[in-house]
């Protein structure tokens, strides 16, 4: 790292560049004497668009190439969607900051603005997420779910060219690109819990790089970070990823730190959902948040989640 230029790694999609610029602008405002430059890096997940995510593995699909650039010293920090970040980072890397969370809900994009309840029986709905598919089918077992990959621009184009009645996307991503008028419904978390980390950005740097870790603190948001740590601990305990329909939502609510999570079967017929809360005090830290995530994961397993996960792994092995 040169004394006055900080190199930020990012994927090249419109949404990825938007979130990187968001972080860059705030860091530049906090450090007016420092120059920040963005380096675009293409990842495996960006290149392989003809297969579902769960069919091409889930270890660093959208981060590995950026991680390698960081470890080589080609860049000084990287900005990711927290939901794309593996729950265990490569040795030598650490999360330096987690940004304030946007709307965690998933959004329904539909013809003529039809809500989820108003979609006709047997309607075709597109999503690339097993988590969304399982929860959607649990709520509306009559729906037909088709796979959807690509960046947001590609997904909207595919939707326009298709005969699908709807598609499900992350509300935060749609709103960040200014397309909120295309949202027919922001789906309640009572129906679909979000992905782990959905709605926040993570700033990653090299372990031991105290200068960068201090530099990025202006974008760090404690409640959102604690929520992210809790959800990631839950996912790590369940050994989940793109292969497993797991939803989670930790948040501060009425003086309590609350975690809610679910595990669903691939067909959506079975869904286990649990909640857990602790008093949110000034002393409530990362260790406490992660402890709640681990305990919530164990509750899910005891409530039937272990059986669901075993069945999913059997399907994967066939």
mmCIF file of C-alpha atoms in Angstrom:
data_model
loop_
_atom_site.group_PDB
_atom_site.id
_atom_site.type_symbol
_atom_site.label_atom_id
_atom_site.label_comp_id
_atom_site.label_asym_id
_atom_site.label_seq_id
_atom_site.Cartn_x
_atom_site.Cartn_y
_atom_site.Cartn_z
ATOM 1 C CA UNK A 1 0.000 0.000 0.000
ATOM 2 C CA UNK A 2 1.408 3.380 -0.955
ATOM 3 C CA UNK A 3 1.149 6.188 1.576
ATOM 4 C CA UNK A 4 -1.692 8.045 -0.092
ATOM 5 C CA UNK A 5 -3.514 5.539 -2.356
ATOM 6 C CA UNK A 6 -5.787 2.771 -1.066
ATOM 7 C CA UNK A 7 -6.776 0.117 -3.602
ATOM 8 C CA UNK A 8 -10.280 -1.352 -3.120
ATOM 9 C CA UNK A 9 -11.186 -4.677 -4.755
ATOM 10 C CA UNK A 10 -14.693 -5.232 -6.141
ATOM 11 C CA UNK A 11 -16.667 -7.457 -8.450
ATOM 12 C CA UNK A 12 -17.650 -5.769 -11.691
ATOM 13 C CA UNK A 13 -21.450 -5.939 -11.641
ATOM 14 C CA UNK A 14 -23.434 -2.721 -11.438
ATOM 15 C CA UNK A 15 -24.618 -3.593 -7.925
ATOM 16 C CA UNK A 16 -21.135 -4.579 -6.695
ATOM 17 C CA UNK A 17 -19.662 -1.334 -8.020
ATOM 18 C CA UNK A 18 -22.519 0.640 -6.456
ATOM 19 C CA UNK A 19 -21.805 -0.777 -3.005
ATOM 20 C CA UNK A 20 -18.046 -0.310 -3.417
ATOM 21 C CA UNK A 21 -18.565 3.325 -4.435
ATOM 22 C CA UNK A 22 -20.869 3.759 -1.420
ATOM 23 C CA UNK A 23 -18.070 2.634 0.896
ATOM 24 C CA UNK A 24 -15.419 4.575 -1.039
ATOM 25 C CA UNK A 25 -17.363 7.859 -0.815
ATOM 26 C CA UNK A 26 -17.764 7.579 2.949
ATOM 27 C CA UNK A 27 -14.144 6.652 3.509
ATOM 28 C CA UNK A 28 -13.027 9.535 1.290
ATOM 29 C CA UNK A 29 -15.194 11.944 3.285
ATOM 30 C CA UNK A 30 -13.692 10.664 6.542
ATOM 31 C CA UNK A 31 -10.119 10.739 5.182
ATOM 32 C CA UNK A 32 -9.873 13.681 2.740
ATOM 33 C CA UNK A 33 -6.088 13.382 2.337
ATOM 34 C CA UNK A 34 -6.271 9.747 1.219
ATOM 35 C CA UNK A 35 -6.926 8.714 -2.378
ATOM 36 C CA UNK A 36 -9.094 5.627 -2.973
ATOM 37 C CA UNK A 37 -9.100 3.657 -6.238
ATOM 38 C CA UNK A 38 -11.338 0.723 -7.236
ATOM 39 C CA UNK A 39 -9.900 -2.405 -8.868
ATOM 40 C CA UNK A 40 -12.455 -4.645 -10.624
ATOM 41 C CA UNK A 41 -11.873 -8.399 -10.277
ATOM 42 C CA UNK A 42 -13.965 -11.097 -11.994
ATOM 43 C CA UNK A 43 -14.956 -14.085 -9.840
ATOM 44 C CA UNK A 44 -15.982 -17.679 -10.575
ATOM 45 C CA UNK A 45 -19.590 -16.861 -9.694
ATOM 46 C CA UNK A 46 -19.585 -14.086 -12.295
ATOM 47 C CA UNK A 47 -18.291 -16.388 -15.036
ATOM 48 C CA UNK A 48 -20.508 -19.460 -14.542
ATOM 49 C CA UNK A 49 -24.098 -18.427 -15.192
ATOM 50 C CA UNK A 50 -25.609 -21.551 -16.760
ATOM 51 C CA UNK A 51 -25.844 -23.658 -13.579
ATOM 52 C CA UNK A 52 -27.604 -23.206 -10.214
ATOM 53 C CA UNK A 53 -25.351 -21.990 -7.402
ATOM 54 C CA UNK A 54 -25.814 -25.208 -5.440
ATOM 55 C CA UNK A 55 -24.482 -27.200 -8.408
ATOM 56 C CA UNK A 56 -21.140 -25.380 -8.684
ATOM 57 C CA UNK A 57 -20.102 -25.317 -5.021
ATOM 58 C CA UNK A 58 -20.384 -22.525 -2.520
ATOM 59 C CA UNK A 59 -16.910 -21.927 -1.089
ATOM 60 C CA UNK A 60 -15.991 -18.427 -2.150
ATOM 61 C CA UNK A 61 -17.824 -18.402 -5.480
ATOM 62 C CA UNK A 62 -17.965 -14.616 -5.447
ATOM 63 C CA UNK A 63 -14.873 -13.935 -3.338
ATOM 64 C CA UNK A 64 -11.955 -16.315 -4.031
ATOM 65 C CA UNK A 65 -10.245 -14.293 -6.762
ATOM 66 C CA UNK A 66 -10.641 -11.101 -4.719
ATOM 67 C CA UNK A 67 -9.279 -12.874 -1.623
ATOM 68 C CA UNK A 68 -6.209 -13.956 -3.585
ATOM 69 C CA UNK A 69 -5.595 -10.405 -4.811
ATOM 70 C CA UNK A 70 -5.829 -9.192 -1.211
ATOM 71 C CA UNK A 71 -3.414 -11.839 0.058
ATOM 72 C CA UNK A 72 -0.937 -11.004 -2.734
ATOM 73 C CA UNK A 73 -1.073 -7.333 -1.802
ATOM 74 C CA UNK A 74 -2.543 -6.251 -5.151
ATOM 75 C CA UNK A 75 -5.355 -4.498 -3.250
ATOM 76 C CA UNK A 76 -5.597 -3.151 0.301
ATOM 77 C CA UNK A 77 -9.215 -3.978 1.107
ATOM 78 C CA UNK A 78 -12.285 -5.477 -0.541
ATOM 79 C CA UNK A 79 -15.996 -4.738 -0.383
ATOM 80 C CA UNK A 80 -18.456 -7.648 -0.551
ATOM 81 C CA UNK A 81 -22.122 -8.284 0.037
ATOM 82 C CA UNK A 82 -21.940 -9.913 3.467
ATOM 83 C CA UNK A 83 -24.283 -12.662 2.265
ATOM 84 C CA UNK A 84 -21.711 -13.706 -0.384
ATOM 85 C CA UNK A 85 -18.889 -14.051 2.131
ATOM 86 C CA UNK A 86 -18.017 -17.618 3.273
ATOM 87 C CA UNK A 87 -18.543 -18.070 7.011
ATOM 88 C CA UNK A 88 -14.855 -18.949 7.400
ATOM 89 C CA UNK A 89 -12.455 -16.603 5.626
ATOM 90 C CA UNK A 90 -9.135 -17.750 4.148
ATOM 91 C CA UNK A 91 -6.221 -17.688 6.578
ATOM 92 C CA UNK A 92 -4.722 -14.224 6.668
ATOM 93 C CA UNK A 93 -7.948 -12.299 6.037
ATOM 94 C CA UNK A 94 -10.445 -10.713 8.423
ATOM 95 C CA UNK A 95 -13.658 -8.690 8.380
ATOM 96 C CA UNK A 96 -12.635 -5.137 9.280
ATOM 97 C CA UNK A 97 -16.094 -3.535 9.125
ATOM 98 C CA UNK A 98 -19.758 -4.342 8.493
ATOM 99 C CA UNK A 99 -21.997 -1.551 7.239
ATOM 100 C CA UNK A 100 -25.434 -0.540 8.433
ATOM 101 C CA UNK A 101 -28.016 -2.995 7.183
ATOM 102 C CA UNK A 102 -30.618 -2.060 4.594
ATOM 103 C CA UNK A 103 -34.051 -3.669 4.261
ATOM 104 C CA UNK A 104 -33.501 -7.403 4.856
ATOM 105 C CA UNK A 105 -36.675 -8.511 3.107
ATOM 106 C CA UNK A 106 -36.932 -10.249 -0.244
ATOM 107 C CA UNK A 107 -38.921 -8.537 -2.976
ATOM 108 C CA UNK A 108 -41.475 -9.928 -5.400
ATOM 109 C CA UNK A 109 -41.289 -8.586 -8.952
ATOM 110 C CA UNK A 110 -44.470 -9.544 -10.805
ATOM 111 C CA UNK A 111 -46.674 -8.852 -13.802
ATOM 112 C CA UNK A 112 -49.006 -5.903 -13.243
ATOM 113 C CA UNK A 113 -47.838 -5.583 -9.641
ATOM 114 C CA UNK A 114 -49.544 -8.747 -8.351
ATOM 115 C CA UNK A 115 -48.747 -9.556 -4.712
ATOM 116 C CA UNK A 116 -47.672 -13.004 -3.531
ATOM 117 C CA UNK A 117 -51.195 -13.707 -2.317
ATOM 118 C CA UNK A 118 -52.668 -12.590 -5.658
ATOM 119 C CA UNK A 119 -50.449 -14.766 -7.869
ATOM 120 C CA UNK A 120 -52.615 -17.324 -9.704
ATOM 121 C CA UNK A 121 -52.559 -20.948 -8.633
ATOM 122 C CA UNK A 122 -49.640 -22.756 -10.279
ATOM 123 C CA UNK A 123 -47.859 -19.498 -11.130
ATOM 124 C CA UNK A 124 -44.234 -19.746 -12.262
ATOM 125 C CA UNK A 125 -41.825 -17.821 -10.021
ATOM 126 C CA UNK A 126 -38.065 -17.549 -10.636
ATOM 127 C CA UNK A 127 -35.315 -17.555 -8.007
ATOM 128 C CA UNK A 128 -31.748 -18.827 -7.844
ATOM 129 C CA UNK A 129 -31.933 -19.440 -4.095
ATOM 130 C CA UNK A 130 -32.820 -22.730 -2.374
ATOM 131 C CA UNK A 131 -33.618 -20.689 0.755
ATOM 132 C CA UNK A 132 -36.256 -18.649 -1.077
ATOM 133 C CA UNK A 133 -37.582 -21.699 -2.899
ATOM 134 C CA UNK A 134 -38.116 -23.735 0.285
ATOM 135 C CA UNK A 135 -39.844 -20.936 2.198
ATOM 136 C CA UNK A 136 -41.908 -19.866 -0.803
ATOM 137 C CA UNK A 137 -43.145 -23.419 -1.406
ATOM 138 C CA UNK A 138 -43.894 -23.832 2.290
ATOM 139 C CA UNK A 139 -46.133 -20.758 2.070
ATOM 140 C CA UNK A 140 -47.518 -21.440 -1.429
ATOM 141 C CA UNK A 141 -46.999 -25.132 -2.340
ATOM 142 C CA UNK A 142 -48.939 -24.652 -5.586
ATOM 143 C CA UNK A 143 -46.275 -22.399 -7.125
ATOM 144 C CA UNK A 144 -43.802 -23.677 -9.724
ATOM 145 C CA UNK A 145 -40.251 -22.499 -9.066
ATOM 146 C CA UNK A 146 -37.671 -22.102 -11.857
ATOM 147 C CA UNK A 147 -33.969 -21.313 -11.514
ATOM 148 C CA UNK A 148 -32.604 -17.824 -12.121
ATOM 149 C CA UNK A 149 -28.949 -16.685 -12.302
ATOM 150 C CA UNK A 150 -27.083 -13.552 -13.319
ATOM 151 C CA UNK A 151 -26.711 -9.998 -12.059
ATOM 152 C CA UNK A 152 -29.769 -7.808 -11.482
ATOM 153 C CA UNK A 153 -29.747 -6.359 -14.992
ATOM 154 C CA UNK A 154 -29.646 -9.876 -16.462
ATOM 155 C CA UNK A 155 -32.417 -11.094 -14.165
ATOM 156 C CA UNK A 156 -34.745 -8.249 -15.107
ATOM 157 C CA UNK A 157 -34.034 -8.876 -18.798
ATOM 158 C CA UNK A 158 -34.763 -12.602 -18.406
ATOM 159 C CA UNK A 159 -37.983 -11.772 -16.582
ATOM 160 C CA UNK A 160 -39.153 -9.449 -19.365
ATOM 161 C CA UNK A 161 -38.386 -12.104 -22.001
ATOM 162 C CA UNK A 162 -40.101 -14.920 -20.059
ATOM 163 C CA UNK A 163 -43.645 -15.994 -19.326
ATOM 164 C CA UNK A 164 -42.956 -16.165 -15.577
ATOM 165 C CA UNK A 165 -45.525 -14.574 -13.301
ATOM 166 C CA UNK A 166 -42.876 -13.396 -10.846
ATOM 167 C CA UNK A 167 -39.316 -13.476 -9.571
ATOM 168 C CA UNK A 168 -37.814 -13.006 -6.110
ATOM 169 C CA UNK A 169 -34.844 -10.699 -5.485
ATOM 170 C CA UNK A 170 -33.269 -8.994 -2.468
ATOM 171 C CA UNK A 171 -35.092 -5.733 -1.759
ATOM 172 C CA UNK A 172 -31.841 -3.977 -0.829
ATOM 173 C CA UNK A 173 -30.198 -4.699 -4.186
ATOM 174 C CA UNK A 174 -33.208 -3.544 -6.189
ATOM 175 C CA UNK A 175 -33.475 -0.329 -4.165
ATOM 176 C CA UNK A 176 -29.756 0.439 -4.400
ATOM 177 C CA UNK A 177 -30.035 0.550 -8.183
ATOM 178 C CA UNK A 178 -33.088 2.819 -7.957
ATOM 179 C CA UNK A 179 -35.581 0.246 -9.214
ATOM 180 C CA UNK A 180 -37.909 0.252 -6.198
ATOM 181 C CA UNK A 181 -40.884 1.123 -8.422
ATOM 182 C CA UNK A 182 -40.596 -2.367 -9.941
ATOM 183 C CA UNK A 183 -41.256 -4.051 -6.580
ATOM 184 C CA UNK A 184 -44.774 -5.469 -6.248
ATOM 185 C CA UNK A 185 -44.306 -6.583 -2.632
ATOM 186 C CA UNK A 186 -41.638 -6.567 0.045
ATOM 187 C CA UNK A 187 -42.244 -10.016 1.469
ATOM 188 C CA UNK A 188 -42.644 -10.198 5.249
ATOM 189 C CA UNK A 189 -39.939 -12.041 7.182
ATOM 190 C CA UNK A 190 -42.825 -14.036 8.670
ATOM 191 C CA UNK A 191 -43.007 -15.686 5.228
ATOM 192 C CA UNK A 192 -39.396 -15.598 3.973
ATOM 193 C CA UNK A 193 -36.419 -15.080 6.271
ATOM 194 C CA UNK A 194 -33.429 -13.468 4.521
ATOM 195 C CA UNK A 195 -30.048 -14.960 3.722
ATOM 196 C CA UNK A 196 -27.347 -14.701 6.357
ATOM 197 C CA UNK A 197 -25.930 -11.171 6.151
ATOM 198 C CA UNK A 198 -28.427 -9.979 3.545
ATOM 199 C CA UNK A 199 -28.526 -6.181 3.335
ATOM 200 C CA UNK A 200 -25.052 -5.388 4.732
ATOM 201 C CA UNK A 201 -21.648 -4.931 3.102
ATOM 202 C CA UNK A 202 -18.466 -6.413 4.546
ATOM 203 C CA UNK A 203 -15.084 -4.726 4.279
ATOM 204 C CA UNK A 204 -12.317 -7.346 4.290
ATOM 205 C CA UNK A 205 -8.598 -6.727 4.772
ATOM 206 C CA UNK A 206 -5.445 -8.598 5.736
ATOM 207 C CA UNK A 207 -5.127 -9.771 9.335
ATOM 208 C CA UNK A 208 -2.746 -7.589 11.280
ATOM 209 C CA UNK A 209 -3.187 -4.605 8.969
ATOM 210 C CA UNK A 210 -4.094 -2.226 11.775
ATOM 211 C CA UNK A 211 -3.809 0.836 9.538
ATOM 212 C CA UNK A 212 -6.560 -0.373 7.181
ATOM 213 C CA UNK A 213 -8.694 -1.699 10.028
ATOM 214 C CA UNK A 214 -8.648 1.738 11.661
ATOM 215 C CA UNK A 215 -9.194 3.482 8.323
ATOM 216 C CA UNK A 216 -12.505 1.694 7.595
ATOM 217 C CA UNK A 217 -14.139 2.173 11.007
ATOM 218 C CA UNK A 218 -16.260 5.146 9.798
ATOM 219 C CA UNK A 219 -18.469 2.689 7.842
ATOM 220 C CA UNK A 220 -18.756 0.131 10.676
ATOM 221 C CA UNK A 221 -22.213 -0.188 12.299
ATOM 222 C CA UNK A 222 -22.239 -2.082 15.609
ATOM 223 C CA UNK A 223 -25.847 -3.414 15.666
ATOM 224 C CA UNK A 224 -25.615 -4.605 12.044
ATOM 225 C CA UNK A 225 -22.203 -6.153 12.661
ATOM 226 C CA UNK A 226 -23.448 -8.062 15.707
ATOM 227 C CA UNK A 227 -26.411 -9.310 13.673
ATOM 228 C CA UNK A 228 -24.027 -10.461 10.957
ATOM 229 C CA UNK A 229 -21.757 -12.245 13.438
ATOM 230 C CA UNK A 230 -24.739 -14.029 15.024
ATOM 231 C CA UNK A 231 -26.132 -15.184 11.683
ATOM 232 C CA UNK A 232 -22.728 -16.304 10.390
ATOM 233 C CA UNK A 233 -22.095 -18.294 13.582
ATOM 234 C CA UNK A 234 -25.458 -20.002 13.094
ATOM 235 C CA UNK A 235 -24.656 -20.873 9.474
ATOM 236 C CA UNK A 236 -21.185 -22.104 10.396
ATOM 237 C CA UNK A 237 -22.650 -24.360 13.111
ATOM 238 C CA UNK A 238 -25.180 -25.800 10.664
ATOM 239 C CA UNK A 239 -22.443 -26.204 8.023
ATOM 240 C CA UNK A 240 -24.787 -24.570 5.552
ATOM 241 C CA UNK A 241 -24.331 -22.556 2.378
ATOM 242 C CA UNK A 242 -25.878 -22.418 -1.080
ATOM 243 C CA UNK A 243 -26.716 -26.126 -0.756
ATOM 244 C CA UNK A 244 -29.007 -25.698 2.243
ATOM 245 C CA UNK A 245 -32.282 -23.748 2.598
ATOM 246 C CA UNK A 246 -31.397 -21.712 5.698
ATOM 247 C CA UNK A 247 -32.843 -18.304 6.521
ATOM 248 C CA UNK A 248 -31.770 -16.081 9.406
ATOM 249 C CA UNK A 249 -32.521 -12.640 10.799
ATOM 250 C CA UNK A 250 -30.810 -11.202 13.870
ATOM 251 C CA UNK A 251 -31.679 -7.668 14.977
ATOM 252 C CA UNK A 252 -32.008 -5.285 17.902
ATOM 253 C CA UNK A 253 -35.657 -4.976 18.870
ATOM 254 C CA UNK A 254 -37.086 -3.242 21.945
ATOM 255 C CA UNK A 255 -33.907 -3.479 23.989
ATOM 256 C CA UNK A 256 -33.432 -7.127 23.029
ATOM 257 C CA UNK A 257 -31.008 -8.775 20.612
ATOM 258 C CA UNK A 258 -33.267 -11.214 18.745
ATOM 259 C CA UNK A 259 -32.340 -14.048 16.406
ATOM 260 C CA UNK A 260 -34.825 -15.920 14.212
ATOM 261 C CA UNK A 261 -33.835 -18.694 11.820
ATOM 262 C CA UNK A 262 -35.252 -21.574 9.802
ATOM 263 C CA UNK A 263 -34.244 -24.712 7.944
ATOM 264 C CA UNK A 264 -36.476 -25.997 5.161
ATOM 265 C CA UNK A 265 -36.646 -29.166 3.135
ATOM 266 C CA UNK A 266 -35.839 -28.796 -0.563
ATOM 267 C CA UNK A 267 -39.510 -29.224 -1.500
ATOM 268 C CA UNK A 268 -40.690 -26.808 1.192
ATOM 269 C CA UNK A 269 -42.993 -29.341 2.831
ATOM 270 C CA UNK A 270 -41.170 -29.155 6.142
ATOM 271 C CA UNK A 271 -39.886 -25.987 7.741
ATOM 272 C CA UNK A 272 -38.358 -25.686 11.206
ATOM 273 C CA UNK A 273 -38.279 -22.163 12.636
ATOM 274 C CA UNK A 274 -36.945 -20.974 16.009
ATOM 275 C CA UNK A 275 -36.279 -17.654 17.788
ATOM 276 C CA UNK A 276 -34.013 -16.656 20.659
ATOM 277 C CA UNK A 277 -33.350 -13.346 22.430
ATOM 278 C CA UNK A 278 -30.951 -11.772 24.915
ATOM 279 C CA UNK A 279 -30.898 -8.362 26.596
ATOM 280 C CA UNK A 280 -28.996 -5.900 24.396
ATOM 281 C CA UNK A 281 -26.639 -4.141 26.803
ATOM 282 C CA UNK A 282 -23.575 -1.962 26.082
ATOM 283 C CA UNK A 283 -21.490 -5.022 27.010
ATOM 284 C CA UNK A 284 -23.179 -7.251 24.409
ATOM 285 C CA UNK A 285 -20.283 -8.033 22.066
ATOM 286 C CA UNK A 286 -19.282 -10.226 19.145
ATOM 287 C CA UNK A 287 -18.746 -13.240 21.403
ATOM 288 C CA UNK A 288 -22.260 -12.876 22.847
ATOM 289 C CA UNK A 289 -23.772 -12.496 19.373
ATOM 290 C CA UNK A 290 -21.966 -15.552 18.070
ATOM 291 C CA UNK A 291 -22.995 -17.506 21.159
ATOM 292 C CA UNK A 292 -26.632 -16.704 20.447
ATOM 293 C CA UNK A 293 -26.170 -17.838 16.838
ATOM 294 C CA UNK A 294 -24.664 -21.157 17.923
ATOM 295 C CA UNK A 295 -27.442 -21.790 20.461
ATOM 296 C CA UNK A 296 -30.110 -20.925 17.891
ATOM 297 C CA UNK A 297 -28.543 -23.371 15.442
ATOM 298 C CA UNK A 298 -28.649 -26.135 18.051
ATOM 299 C CA UNK A 299 -32.303 -25.406 18.754
ATOM 300 C CA UNK A 300 -33.060 -25.751 15.047
ATOM 301 C CA UNK A 301 -31.239 -29.077 14.903
ATOM 302 C CA UNK A 302 -33.079 -30.391 17.969
ATOM 303 C CA UNK A 303 -36.447 -29.265 16.552
ATOM 304 C CA UNK A 304 -36.079 -31.384 13.408
ATOM 305 C CA UNK A 305 -33.473 -29.493 11.439
ATOM 306 C CA UNK A 306 -30.892 -32.252 11.829
ATOM 307 C CA UNK A 307 -33.170 -34.713 10.035
ATOM 308 C CA UNK A 308 -33.838 -32.220 7.218
ATOM 309 C CA UNK A 309 -30.101 -31.548 6.769
ATOM 310 C CA UNK A 310 -29.342 -35.288 6.691
ATOM 311 C CA UNK A 311 -31.896 -35.787 3.916
ATOM 312 C CA UNK A 312 -30.447 -32.889 1.909
ATOM 313 C CA UNK A 313 -26.944 -34.358 2.184
ATOM 314 C CA UNK A 314 -28.252 -37.725 0.988
ATOM 315 C CA UNK A 315 -29.711 -36.035 -2.094
ATOM 316 C CA UNK A 316 -26.365 -34.298 -2.762
ATOM 317 C CA UNK A 317 -24.483 -37.607 -2.604
ATOM 318 C CA UNK A 318 -26.637 -39.273 -5.249
#
